[in-house]
Coordinates of C-alpha atoms in Angstrom, one line a residue:
M322 CA -33.3 26.1 -5.2
A323 CA -34.0 22.6 -6.5
A324 CA -33.5 22.0 -10.2
D325 CA -36.6 20.4 -11.8
H326 CA -36.1 18.3 -15.0
R327 CA -39.3 16.2 -14.5
G328 CA -41.4 15.1 -17.4
A329 CA -45.1 14.8 -17.3
A330 CA -46.7 14.5 -13.8
Q331 CA -46.9 10.9 -12.6
D332 CA -49.1 11.1 -9.5
T333 CA -50.0 7.4 -9.7
A334 CA -46.4 6.3 -9.8
R335 CA -45.2 3.6 -7.4
A336 CA -42.7 5.0 -4.9
L337 CA -39.3 3.5 -4.3
R338 CA -36.4 4.6 -2.1
T339 CA -32.7 3.9 -2.2
D340 CA -29.4 5.4 -1.3
V341 CA -28.1 5.5 -4.9
L342 CA -30.0 5.3 -8.1
V343 CA -27.8 4.1 -11.0
V344 CA -29.2 4.7 -14.5
G345 CA -27.8 2.2 -17.0
A346 CA -26.8 -1.4 -16.6
G347 CA -23.9 -1.6 -18.9
P348 CA -20.4 -2.5 -17.6
A349 CA -19.9 0.9 -15.9
G350 CA -23.3 0.9 -14.2
L351 CA -23.1 -2.7 -13.0
M352 CA -19.5 -2.3 -11.7
L353 CA -20.7 0.7 -9.8
A354 CA -23.6 -1.2 -8.3
C355 CA -21.2 -3.9 -7.2
E356 CA -18.8 -1.5 -5.5
L357 CA -21.6 0.5 -3.8
R358 CA -23.1 -2.7 -2.4
L359 CA -19.7 -3.9 -1.2
G360 CA -19.4 -0.5 0.6
G361 CA -22.8 -1.0 2.3
A362 CA -25.0 1.4 0.2
E363 CA -28.4 0.5 -1.0
V364 CA -28.5 0.5 -4.8
L365 CA -31.3 0.5 -7.4
V366 CA -30.3 0.2 -11.1
L367 CA -32.7 1.1 -13.9
D368 CA -32.1 0.1 -17.5
Q369 CA -34.2 0.1 -20.7
R370 CA -32.9 -3.2 -22.1
P371 CA -34.4 -6.6 -21.2
G372 CA -31.0 -8.0 -20.3
P373 CA -27.3 -7.9 -21.1
T374 CA -26.4 -6.8 -24.6
T375 CA -26.6 -9.5 -27.3
E376 CA -24.7 -7.3 -29.7
S377 CA -21.0 -7.7 -30.4
R378 CA -19.9 -4.3 -29.2
A379 CA -16.7 -4.1 -27.2
S380 CA -14.8 -7.4 -26.9
T381 CA -11.6 -6.5 -25.0
L382 CA -10.7 -6.3 -21.3
H383 CA -7.3 -4.7 -20.7
A384 CA -4.8 -5.6 -18.0
R385 CA -6.0 -3.1 -15.4
T386 CA -9.6 -4.1 -15.8
M387 CA -8.6 -7.8 -15.4
E388 CA -6.6 -6.8 -12.2
I389 CA -9.7 -5.0 -10.9
L390 CA -11.9 -8.1 -11.5
D391 CA -9.3 -10.2 -9.9
S392 CA -9.2 -8.0 -6.8
R393 CA -12.9 -8.7 -6.3
G394 CA -12.7 -12.4 -7.0
L395 CA -14.5 -12.3 -10.3
L396 CA -12.1 -13.9 -12.7
A397 CA -12.8 -17.6 -11.9
A398 CA -16.3 -17.1 -13.5
L399 CA -14.7 -15.9 -16.7
G400 CA -12.7 -19.1 -17.2
T401 CA -9.8 -18.7 -19.5
P402 CA -10.6 -16.2 -22.3
P403 CA -8.2 -15.8 -25.2
C404 CA -5.4 -13.4 -24.5
E405 CA -3.6 -11.4 -27.3
P406 CA -0.3 -9.8 -26.2
R407 CA -0.4 -7.4 -29.2
G408 CA -2.8 -4.5 -29.7
H409 CA -2.4 -1.4 -31.8
F410 CA -2.0 2.3 -31.8
G411 CA -3.8 3.8 -34.7
G412 CA -3.6 0.6 -36.6
I413 CA 0.2 0.2 -35.9
G414 CA 1.1 -2.9 -34.0
L415 CA 1.9 -2.4 -30.3
D416 CA 3.1 -4.9 -27.8
L417 CA 0.9 -4.5 -24.7
T418 CA 2.8 -6.8 -22.4
L419 CA 3.7 -4.9 -19.2
P420 CA 4.3 -6.1 -15.6
S421 CA 0.9 -7.3 -14.6
S422 CA -0.9 -10.4 -13.4
H423 CA -2.9 -10.2 -16.7
P424 CA -0.7 -8.6 -19.4
G425 CA -2.1 -8.1 -22.9
Q426 CA -5.7 -7.8 -24.0
W427 CA -8.3 -10.4 -23.1
K428 CA -11.1 -11.2 -25.5
V429 CA -14.3 -11.2 -23.6
P430 CA -17.6 -10.2 -25.3
Q431 CA -19.3 -7.2 -23.7
G432 CA -22.4 -9.3 -23.1
R433 CA -20.3 -11.7 -21.0
T434 CA -18.8 -8.9 -19.0
E435 CA -22.3 -7.6 -18.3
E436 CA -23.5 -11.0 -17.3
L437 CA -20.6 -11.4 -14.9
L438 CA -21.2 -8.1 -13.2
Q439 CA -24.9 -8.5 -13.2
D440 CA -24.6 -11.8 -11.3
R441 CA -22.2 -10.2 -8.8
A442 CA -24.4 -7.2 -8.2
A443 CA -27.4 -9.5 -7.6
E444 CA -25.4 -11.6 -5.2
L445 CA -24.5 -8.5 -3.3
G446 CA -28.1 -7.4 -3.1
A447 CA -28.4 -4.7 -5.8
D448 CA -32.0 -4.1 -7.1
L449 CA -31.9 -4.2 -10.9
R450 CA -35.0 -3.1 -12.7
R451 CA -35.0 -4.0 -16.4
R452 CA -37.2 -2.4 -19.1
H453 CA -37.4 0.9 -17.2
R454 CA -37.0 4.2 -19.1
L455 CA -36.1 7.3 -17.3
T456 CA -38.5 10.2 -18.1
G457 CA -37.6 13.0 -15.7
L458 CA -35.7 13.9 -12.6
T459 CA -35.6 16.6 -9.9
A460 CA -32.4 17.3 -8.1
G461 CA -32.2 19.2 -4.8
P462 CA -29.6 19.8 -2.1
D463 CA -30.7 16.7 -0.1
G464 CA -31.4 14.2 -2.8
V465 CA -32.8 13.3 -6.2
S466 CA -36.2 12.2 -7.3
A467 CA -36.5 10.4 -10.6
D468 CA -39.4 9.3 -12.8
A469 CA -39.4 6.2 -15.0
V470 CA -41.8 4.0 -16.9
G471 CA -41.5 0.3 -16.6
P472 CA -43.5 -2.8 -17.6
D473 CA -46.0 -2.2 -14.7
G474 CA -46.4 1.5 -15.2
P475 CA -44.8 4.6 -13.8
V476 CA -42.2 4.5 -11.0
R477 CA -40.9 7.3 -8.9
V478 CA -37.5 6.8 -7.2
S479 CA -36.2 8.9 -4.3
A480 CA -32.5 8.6 -3.8
R481 CA -29.7 10.4 -2.0
Y482 CA -27.6 10.3 -5.1
L483 CA -28.0 9.5 -8.8
V484 CA -25.3 8.3 -11.2
G485 CA -25.8 8.4 -14.9
C486 CA -24.1 5.4 -16.5
D487 CA -26.5 5.5 -19.5
G488 CA -24.1 5.8 -22.4
E489 CA -23.1 8.3 -25.1
E490 CA -26.7 9.5 -25.6
S491 CA -27.2 9.8 -21.9
T492 CA -30.8 10.7 -20.9
V493 CA -29.5 11.8 -17.5
R494 CA -27.0 14.2 -19.1
R495 CA -29.8 15.7 -21.3
L496 CA -32.2 16.1 -18.4
V497 CA -29.5 17.8 -16.3
G498 CA -28.5 20.0 -19.2
A499 CA -24.8 19.2 -18.5
D500 CA -22.3 20.9 -20.8
F501 CA -20.6 18.3 -23.0
P502 CA -18.0 20.1 -24.9
G503 CA -15.9 18.7 -27.7
R504 CA -16.3 18.0 -31.4
D505 CA -18.6 15.9 -33.6
A506 CA -17.4 13.0 -35.7
E507 CA -15.5 13.9 -38.9
R508 CA -14.8 10.4 -40.1
E509 CA -16.4 7.0 -39.3
L510 CA -16.0 3.3 -39.6
L511 CA -18.8 1.0 -40.7
R512 CA -18.8 -2.4 -39.1
A513 CA -20.9 -5.5 -39.3
D514 CA -21.0 -9.1 -38.2
V515 CA -21.9 -11.2 -41.3
A516 CA -22.6 -14.9 -41.8
G517 CA -22.2 -16.7 -45.0
I518 CA -19.2 -14.8 -46.5
R519 CA -15.5 -15.6 -46.9
T520 CA -12.9 -12.9 -46.8
P521 CA -9.2 -12.9 -46.0
D522 CA -8.4 -12.0 -42.4
R523 CA -7.1 -8.4 -42.5
R524 CA -5.7 -6.4 -39.6
F525 CA -5.8 -2.7 -40.4
L526 CA -5.1 -3.2 -44.0
R527 CA -4.6 0.2 -45.8
L528 CA -5.6 0.0 -49.4
P529 CA -5.6 2.8 -52.0
G530 CA -9.2 3.6 -51.4
G531 CA -9.6 3.0 -47.7
L532 CA -9.1 0.9 -44.6
A533 CA -10.3 -2.7 -44.3
I534 CA -10.4 -5.0 -41.3
S535 CA -11.9 -8.5 -41.2
A536 CA -11.7 -11.6 -39.0
T537 CA -13.8 -14.7 -38.9
R538 CA -14.6 -16.6 -35.7
D539 CA -17.2 -19.4 -35.3
G540 CA -18.5 -18.9 -38.8
V541 CA -19.2 -15.2 -38.4
T542 CA -17.0 -12.5 -40.0
R543 CA -16.6 -9.1 -38.5
V544 CA -15.9 -6.5 -41.2
M545 CA -14.9 -2.9 -40.6
V546 CA -14.3 -0.4 -43.4
H547 CA -13.6 3.3 -43.9
E548 CA -13.4 4.9 -47.3
F549 CA -10.7 7.6 -47.3
G550 CA -12.2 11.1 -47.6
A551 CA -15.7 10.0 -46.8
P552 CA -17.2 12.2 -44.0
A553 CA -19.2 10.9 -41.1
R554 CA -22.9 11.0 -41.6
R555 CA -25.5 12.2 -39.2
R556 CA -27.4 9.1 -38.4
S557 CA -30.6 8.4 -36.5
G558 CA -29.9 4.6 -36.5
A559 CA -27.5 2.0 -37.8
P560 CA -26.6 2.0 -41.5
D561 CA -28.2 -0.6 -43.8
F562 CA -26.2 -3.5 -45.0
A563 CA -26.2 -2.3 -48.6
E564 CA -24.2 0.7 -47.5
V565 CA -21.7 -1.5 -45.7
A566 CA -21.4 -3.9 -48.6
G567 CA -21.1 -1.1 -51.1
T568 CA -18.3 0.6 -49.2
W569 CA -16.5 -2.7 -48.7
K570 CA -16.6 -3.4 -52.5
R571 CA -15.2 0.0 -53.4
V572 CA -12.4 -0.3 -50.9
T573 CA -11.5 -4.0 -51.3
G574 CA -13.0 -5.0 -54.6
E575 CA -14.9 -7.9 -52.9
D576 CA -18.6 -8.5 -53.0
I577 CA -20.2 -9.5 -49.6
S578 CA -23.7 -8.4 -50.4
H579 CA -24.9 -12.1 -50.4
G580 CA -24.0 -12.4 -46.7
V581 CA -26.5 -12.4 -43.8
P582 CA -25.9 -9.4 -41.6
L583 CA -26.2 -10.2 -37.9
W584 CA -25.3 -6.8 -36.5
I585 CA -24.5 -3.5 -38.1
N586 CA -23.0 -0.4 -36.5
A587 CA -21.2 2.8 -37.4
F588 CA -18.9 4.7 -35.1
G589 CA -17.1 8.0 -35.6
D590 CA -14.2 9.9 -34.2
A591 CA -16.3 12.3 -32.1
A592 CA -14.6 13.4 -28.9
R593 CA -16.5 15.0 -26.0
Q594 CA -16.1 15.1 -22.2
L595 CA -18.2 16.6 -19.5
D596 CA -16.8 19.7 -17.8
R597 CA -17.8 18.2 -14.5
Y598 CA -18.4 14.6 -13.6
R599 CA -20.3 15.8 -10.5
H600 CA -23.4 18.0 -10.5
G601 CA -24.4 18.2 -6.9
R602 CA -26.2 15.0 -6.1
I603 CA -25.9 13.7 -9.7
L604 CA -22.7 12.1 -11.0
F605 CA -21.6 10.6 -14.3
A606 CA -19.4 7.6 -15.2
G607 CA -18.5 5.8 -18.4
D608 CA -19.7 6.9 -21.8
A609 CA -22.2 9.3 -20.2
A610 CA -19.2 11.3 -19.0
H611 CA -17.0 11.0 -22.1
R612 CA -17.5 10.1 -25.7
Q613 CA -14.7 8.7 -27.8
M614 CA -14.1 6.5 -30.8
P615 CA -14.0 2.9 -29.6
S616 CA -10.4 2.1 -30.3
G617 CA -9.0 -1.1 -29.0
G618 CA -11.7 -1.5 -26.3
Q619 CA -10.6 1.6 -24.3
A620 CA -14.1 3.0 -23.9
L621 CA -15.5 0.1 -21.9
N622 CA -12.4 -0.3 -19.8
L623 CA -12.3 3.5 -19.1
G624 CA -15.9 3.3 -17.9
V625 CA -15.4 0.3 -15.6
Q626 CA -12.4 2.0 -14.1
D627 CA -14.4 5.2 -13.5
S628 CA -16.9 3.2 -11.5
F629 CA -14.2 1.4 -9.6
N630 CA -12.9 4.8 -8.5
L631 CA -16.3 6.2 -7.7
G632 CA -18.0 3.3 -5.9
W633 CA -16.1 3.2 -2.6
K634 CA -16.1 7.0 -2.3
L635 CA -19.8 7.3 -2.9
A636 CA -20.5 4.4 -0.5
A637 CA -18.5 6.2 2.2
E638 CA -20.5 9.3 1.6
V639 CA -23.7 7.4 2.0
R640 CA -22.5 5.7 5.2
G641 CA -21.6 9.1 6.6
D642 CA -17.9 8.5 7.3
A643 CA -16.5 10.1 4.1
P644 CA -13.9 12.9 4.8
R645 CA -14.5 16.3 3.3
G646 CA -13.7 16.4 -0.4
L647 CA -13.6 12.6 -0.9
L648 CA -16.5 12.5 -3.4
D649 CA -15.1 15.5 -5.3
S650 CA -11.8 13.6 -5.7
Y651 CA -13.7 11.4 -8.2
H652 CA -14.0 14.2 -10.7
T653 CA -10.5 15.4 -10.1
E654 CA -8.9 12.0 -10.6
R655 CA -11.0 10.5 -13.4
H656 CA -11.5 13.6 -15.5
A657 CA -7.8 13.9 -15.9
V658 CA -7.5 10.2 -16.9
G659 CA -10.4 10.6 -19.3
A660 CA -8.8 13.6 -20.9
E661 CA -5.6 11.7 -21.5
V662 CA -7.4 8.7 -23.0
L663 CA -9.4 11.0 -25.3
A664 CA -6.3 12.7 -26.5
N665 CA -4.7 9.3 -27.1
I666 CA -7.7 8.2 -29.1
R667 CA -7.9 11.4 -31.2
A668 CA -4.3 10.8 -32.2
Q669 CA -5.1 7.2 -33.1
A670 CA -8.1 8.3 -35.2
R671 CA -5.9 10.5 -37.3
L672 CA -3.4 7.7 -37.9
L673 CA -6.1 5.1 -38.6
L674 CA -8.6 7.0 -40.7
G675 CA -6.3 9.5 -42.4
G676 CA -5.7 9.0 -46.1
P677 CA -2.4 8.8 -48.0
E678 CA -1.4 12.1 -46.6
I679 CA -0.9 10.6 -43.2
E680 CA 1.5 7.9 -44.3
P681 CA 4.7 9.9 -43.4
V682 CA 3.4 10.4 -39.9
R683 CA 2.5 6.7 -39.6
A684 CA 6.0 5.8 -40.6
I685 CA 7.6 8.0 -37.9
V686 CA 5.2 6.7 -35.3
A687 CA 6.0 3.1 -36.2
E688 CA 9.7 3.9 -35.7
L689 CA 9.0 5.5 -32.3
I690 CA 6.9 2.6 -31.1
A691 CA 10.0 0.3 -31.7
L692 CA 11.7 2.3 -28.9
D693 CA 10.9 0.5 -25.6
D694 CA 10.2 3.7 -23.6
V695 CA 7.7 4.9 -26.2
R696 CA 6.0 1.4 -26.3
I697 CA 5.8 1.3 -22.5
R698 CA 4.2 4.8 -22.4
L699 CA 1.6 4.0 -25.0
A700 CA 0.9 0.5 -23.7
G701 CA 0.5 1.9 -20.2
T702 CA -2.1 4.4 -21.3
I703 CA -4.1 1.9 -23.4
S704 CA -4.0 -0.9 -20.7
G705 CA -4.8 1.5 -17.8
L706 CA -1.6 0.4 -16.0
A707 CA 0.0 3.8 -16.2
V708 CA -2.7 5.6 -14.2
R709 CA -1.1 7.6 -11.4
Y710 CA -3.2 9.8 -9.2
D711 CA -1.8 13.0 -7.7
L712 CA -1.5 12.0 -4.0
A713 CA 1.4 14.2 -3.2
D714 CA 0.3 14.8 0.4
G715 CA 0.9 11.1 1.1
G716 CA 4.7 11.6 1.0
D717 CA 7.2 10.8 -1.7
H718 CA 7.2 7.0 -2.0
P719 CA 7.9 5.7 -5.5
L720 CA 4.6 3.8 -5.6
L721 CA 2.5 6.7 -4.4
G722 CA -0.6 7.2 -6.6
L723 CA 0.1 4.0 -8.5
R724 CA -1.8 0.7 -8.2
L725 CA -0.5 -1.8 -5.7
P726 CA 1.6 -4.2 -7.8
P727 CA 0.1 -7.6 -8.3
V728 CA 2.6 -9.9 -6.5
E729 CA 2.7 -12.8 -4.1
L730 CA 3.5 -12.2 -0.4
T731 CA 4.1 -14.5 2.5
R732 CA 1.9 -13.7 5.4
N733 CA 3.3 -13.4 8.9
T734 CA 1.0 -15.8 10.8
A735 CA 1.4 -18.0 13.9
G736 CA 0.9 -21.1 11.8
G737 CA 3.7 -20.3 9.4
G738 CA 4.0 -18.4 6.1
A739 CA 1.0 -18.8 3.9
T740 CA 1.4 -17.3 0.4
I741 CA -1.2 -14.7 -0.7
R742 CA -1.5 -12.5 -3.7
T743 CA -2.0 -8.7 -3.2
A744 CA -5.2 -8.9 -5.3
E745 CA -6.7 -11.2 -2.6
L746 CA -5.9 -8.6 0.1
L747 CA -8.4 -6.2 -1.6
R748 CA -11.4 -8.6 -1.9
R749 CA -13.3 -6.9 1.0
G750 CA -13.3 -3.5 -0.7
T751 CA -11.8 -1.8 2.4
G752 CA -8.6 0.2 2.8
L753 CA -5.4 -1.8 3.5
L754 CA -2.4 -1.0 5.7
L755 CA 0.1 -3.5 4.5
D756 CA 3.1 -4.0 6.9
L757 CA 6.1 -5.4 5.0
G758 CA 8.3 -5.3 8.1
A759 CA 8.0 -1.7 9.2
G760 CA 6.2 -2.9 12.3
T761 CA 2.8 -1.9 13.6
T762 CA 3.9 -0.3 16.9
P763 CA 3.1 3.4 16.8
G764 CA 6.2 5.5 16.5
P765 CA 6.7 8.8 18.2
G766 CA 4.8 10.8 15.6
G767 CA 1.4 9.0 15.6
T768 CA -0.4 5.8 14.9
S769 CA -0.1 2.5 13.1
G770 CA -3.6 2.9 11.8
A771 CA -5.1 0.8 14.7
A772 CA -7.5 3.7 15.5
W773 CA -9.4 2.9 12.3
S774 CA -11.5 -0.2 12.5
E775 CA -10.9 -3.2 10.4
D776 CA -14.0 -2.7 8.4
R777 CA -12.5 0.6 7.2
V778 CA -8.8 -0.2 7.1
A779 CA -7.6 -3.8 7.3
R780 CA -4.1 -4.5 8.6
V781 CA -2.0 -7.2 7.2
A782 CA 1.6 -8.2 7.9
A783 CA 3.5 -10.0 5.2
R784 CA 6.9 -10.4 3.6
P785 CA 7.7 -9.7 -0.1
A786 CA 9.9 -12.1 -2.1
A787 CA 13.4 -11.2 -3.2
G788 CA 13.3 -9.0 -6.2
S789 CA 9.7 -7.9 -5.6
P790 CA 8.6 -4.3 -6.4
L791 CA 7.5 -4.1 -2.8
R792 CA 10.3 -3.4 -0.4
A793 CA 10.9 -5.3 2.8
G794 CA 10.9 -3.1 5.9
E795 CA 8.3 -0.7 4.6
A796 CA 4.5 -0.3 5.0
L797 CA 1.9 0.8 2.4
L798 CA -1.5 2.4 2.9
V799 CA -3.8 1.2 0.0
R800 CA -7.2 2.7 -0.9
P801 CA -10.1 0.3 -1.6
D802 CA -9.5 0.8 -5.4
G803 CA -6.0 -0.5 -5.0
Y804 CA -4.0 2.7 -5.3
V805 CA -1.2 3.5 -2.9
A806 CA -2.0 6.5 -0.7
W807 CA 1.1 6.4 1.5
G808 CA 4.3 4.5 1.9
G809 CA 7.3 4.5 4.2
R810 CA 9.4 2.8 6.8
N811 CA 7.8 4.4 9.9
T812 CA 4.2 3.7 10.7
G813 CA 4.4 6.6 13.1
D814 CA 5.0 9.0 10.2
P815 CA 2.6 11.9 10.5
A816 CA 2.0 11.7 6.7
L817 CA 0.3 8.3 7.4
R818 CA -2.1 9.8 9.8
T819 CA -2.8 12.6 7.2
A820 CA -3.4 10.0 4.5
L821 CA -5.7 7.9 6.7
R822 CA -7.8 11.0 7.5
R823 CA -7.9 12.1 3.9
W824 CA -9.2 8.8 2.6
F825 CA -11.0 7.2 5.5
G826 CA -12.1 10.1 7.7
E827 CA -11.7 10.4 11.5
P828 CA -10.4 7.6 13.7
D829 CA -13.2 5.5 15.2
R830 CA -12.7 6.8 18.7
T831 CA -13.0 10.4 17.4
R832 CA -16.2 9.5 15.6
T833 CA -17.6 7.7 18.6
A834 CA -16.9 10.7 20.9
H835 CA -18.4 13.1 18.4
S836 CA -21.6 10.9 18.1
T837 CA -21.9 10.8 21.9
E838 CA -21.5 14.6 22.2
T839 CA -24.1 15.1 19.4
A840 CA -26.6 12.8 21.1
A841 CA -26.1 14.6 24.5
A842 CA -26.7 18.0 22.8
R843 CA -30.0 16.8 21.6

């Protein structure tokens, strides 16, 4: 039976159709639109805002997100944003440099990230409708119908799938009635961008009365403050500047009330996560799927990476060549990653916002972070580089479930050895069978992957450099999102065929034969 969550009847609504309706044009929604279009799905994006955010919001892209943008050829448009090798864990300094093409954290305002992805989505043919507010939806076994109100009146969109990327206060989540367990905020940070003030730069300065953070850039000072012991308030909007200035004075002794506030915000340590990222034909990504304190830019990066995992899978479902269970693997993989990040951020919130009673714990954590194994573990979680999906049926290769390392290769071509980076091999958004010398001749147990067309699994022969994390004489099967699904020395390995079927469906000749039989039966 169809679930009806429709608002007031809109019989005069303009009718639109699409494969996938994405609600929300933040970083997660726009990344999803790009990936869906790259995979051949029609996409319509609805968003209430008139354009990309003009607020400060998140300003950090971590290493894995930068690698993702690189794999789709999007970094050139960003230029050379500032890079900071050091981040923090609960306000304790943490070196984020790990093996990556883009180690550290890159300072890119959220509005610029949205502009970049919006331009790419438009270039790929996504239909973005601004100033549209979702008012109702009906979900059935064969599709979703959504009602919205835009500048020209009501609109009704029929789609095969809908994805809610509409943030912490998700309208899609409310209309679906999706369970969103967790806990409300207990503590909060007040923050503001203020012109016309002078304060010392402070990085997580713990004073007797609270926590103070401040930094000035281009004449604007970002202040963040928490008064120890002060509980989070239930708010219907942003705090006023008098509250921010008053808290700042009590904590630091400085008067900033004469400044001009450009943006004010409060965020707490609430932690919630959907039980299920998929509800039939409705899915969730980004902050609509998980709510966490924005610590070190992890929320934005987590959402973009959700969409990068979902996009190619949902596009395959729309095209009709997705193997059974492919779309459900989105929840399986990303819910686990989200839960780990939320646990990481909850720990940071205690270290950051706890009062004097937390100081002994902070001292121990600071000692542990000085140990390289601990640093690598924490930096890997924050940067996204440590994500490893459970792909055990792809064999036992050491790279299985990890991202393809960003390294240079020398292609095996008739004209000589041209150098190419692994990121460039992923630009088309297809699977990749990377032959590093194993040979593409089918062995006794199966196939080299030639039965899958190039538009589903591209085949590239190349040589790794000495000392590379990629080993000569092997081959790797890589998913469109850059994660290794199989590795070995024999491309006739039955596990390769299993992995190809799991992630890319039946071989082309099997699909063609099946289509012919179906047509004849009709």
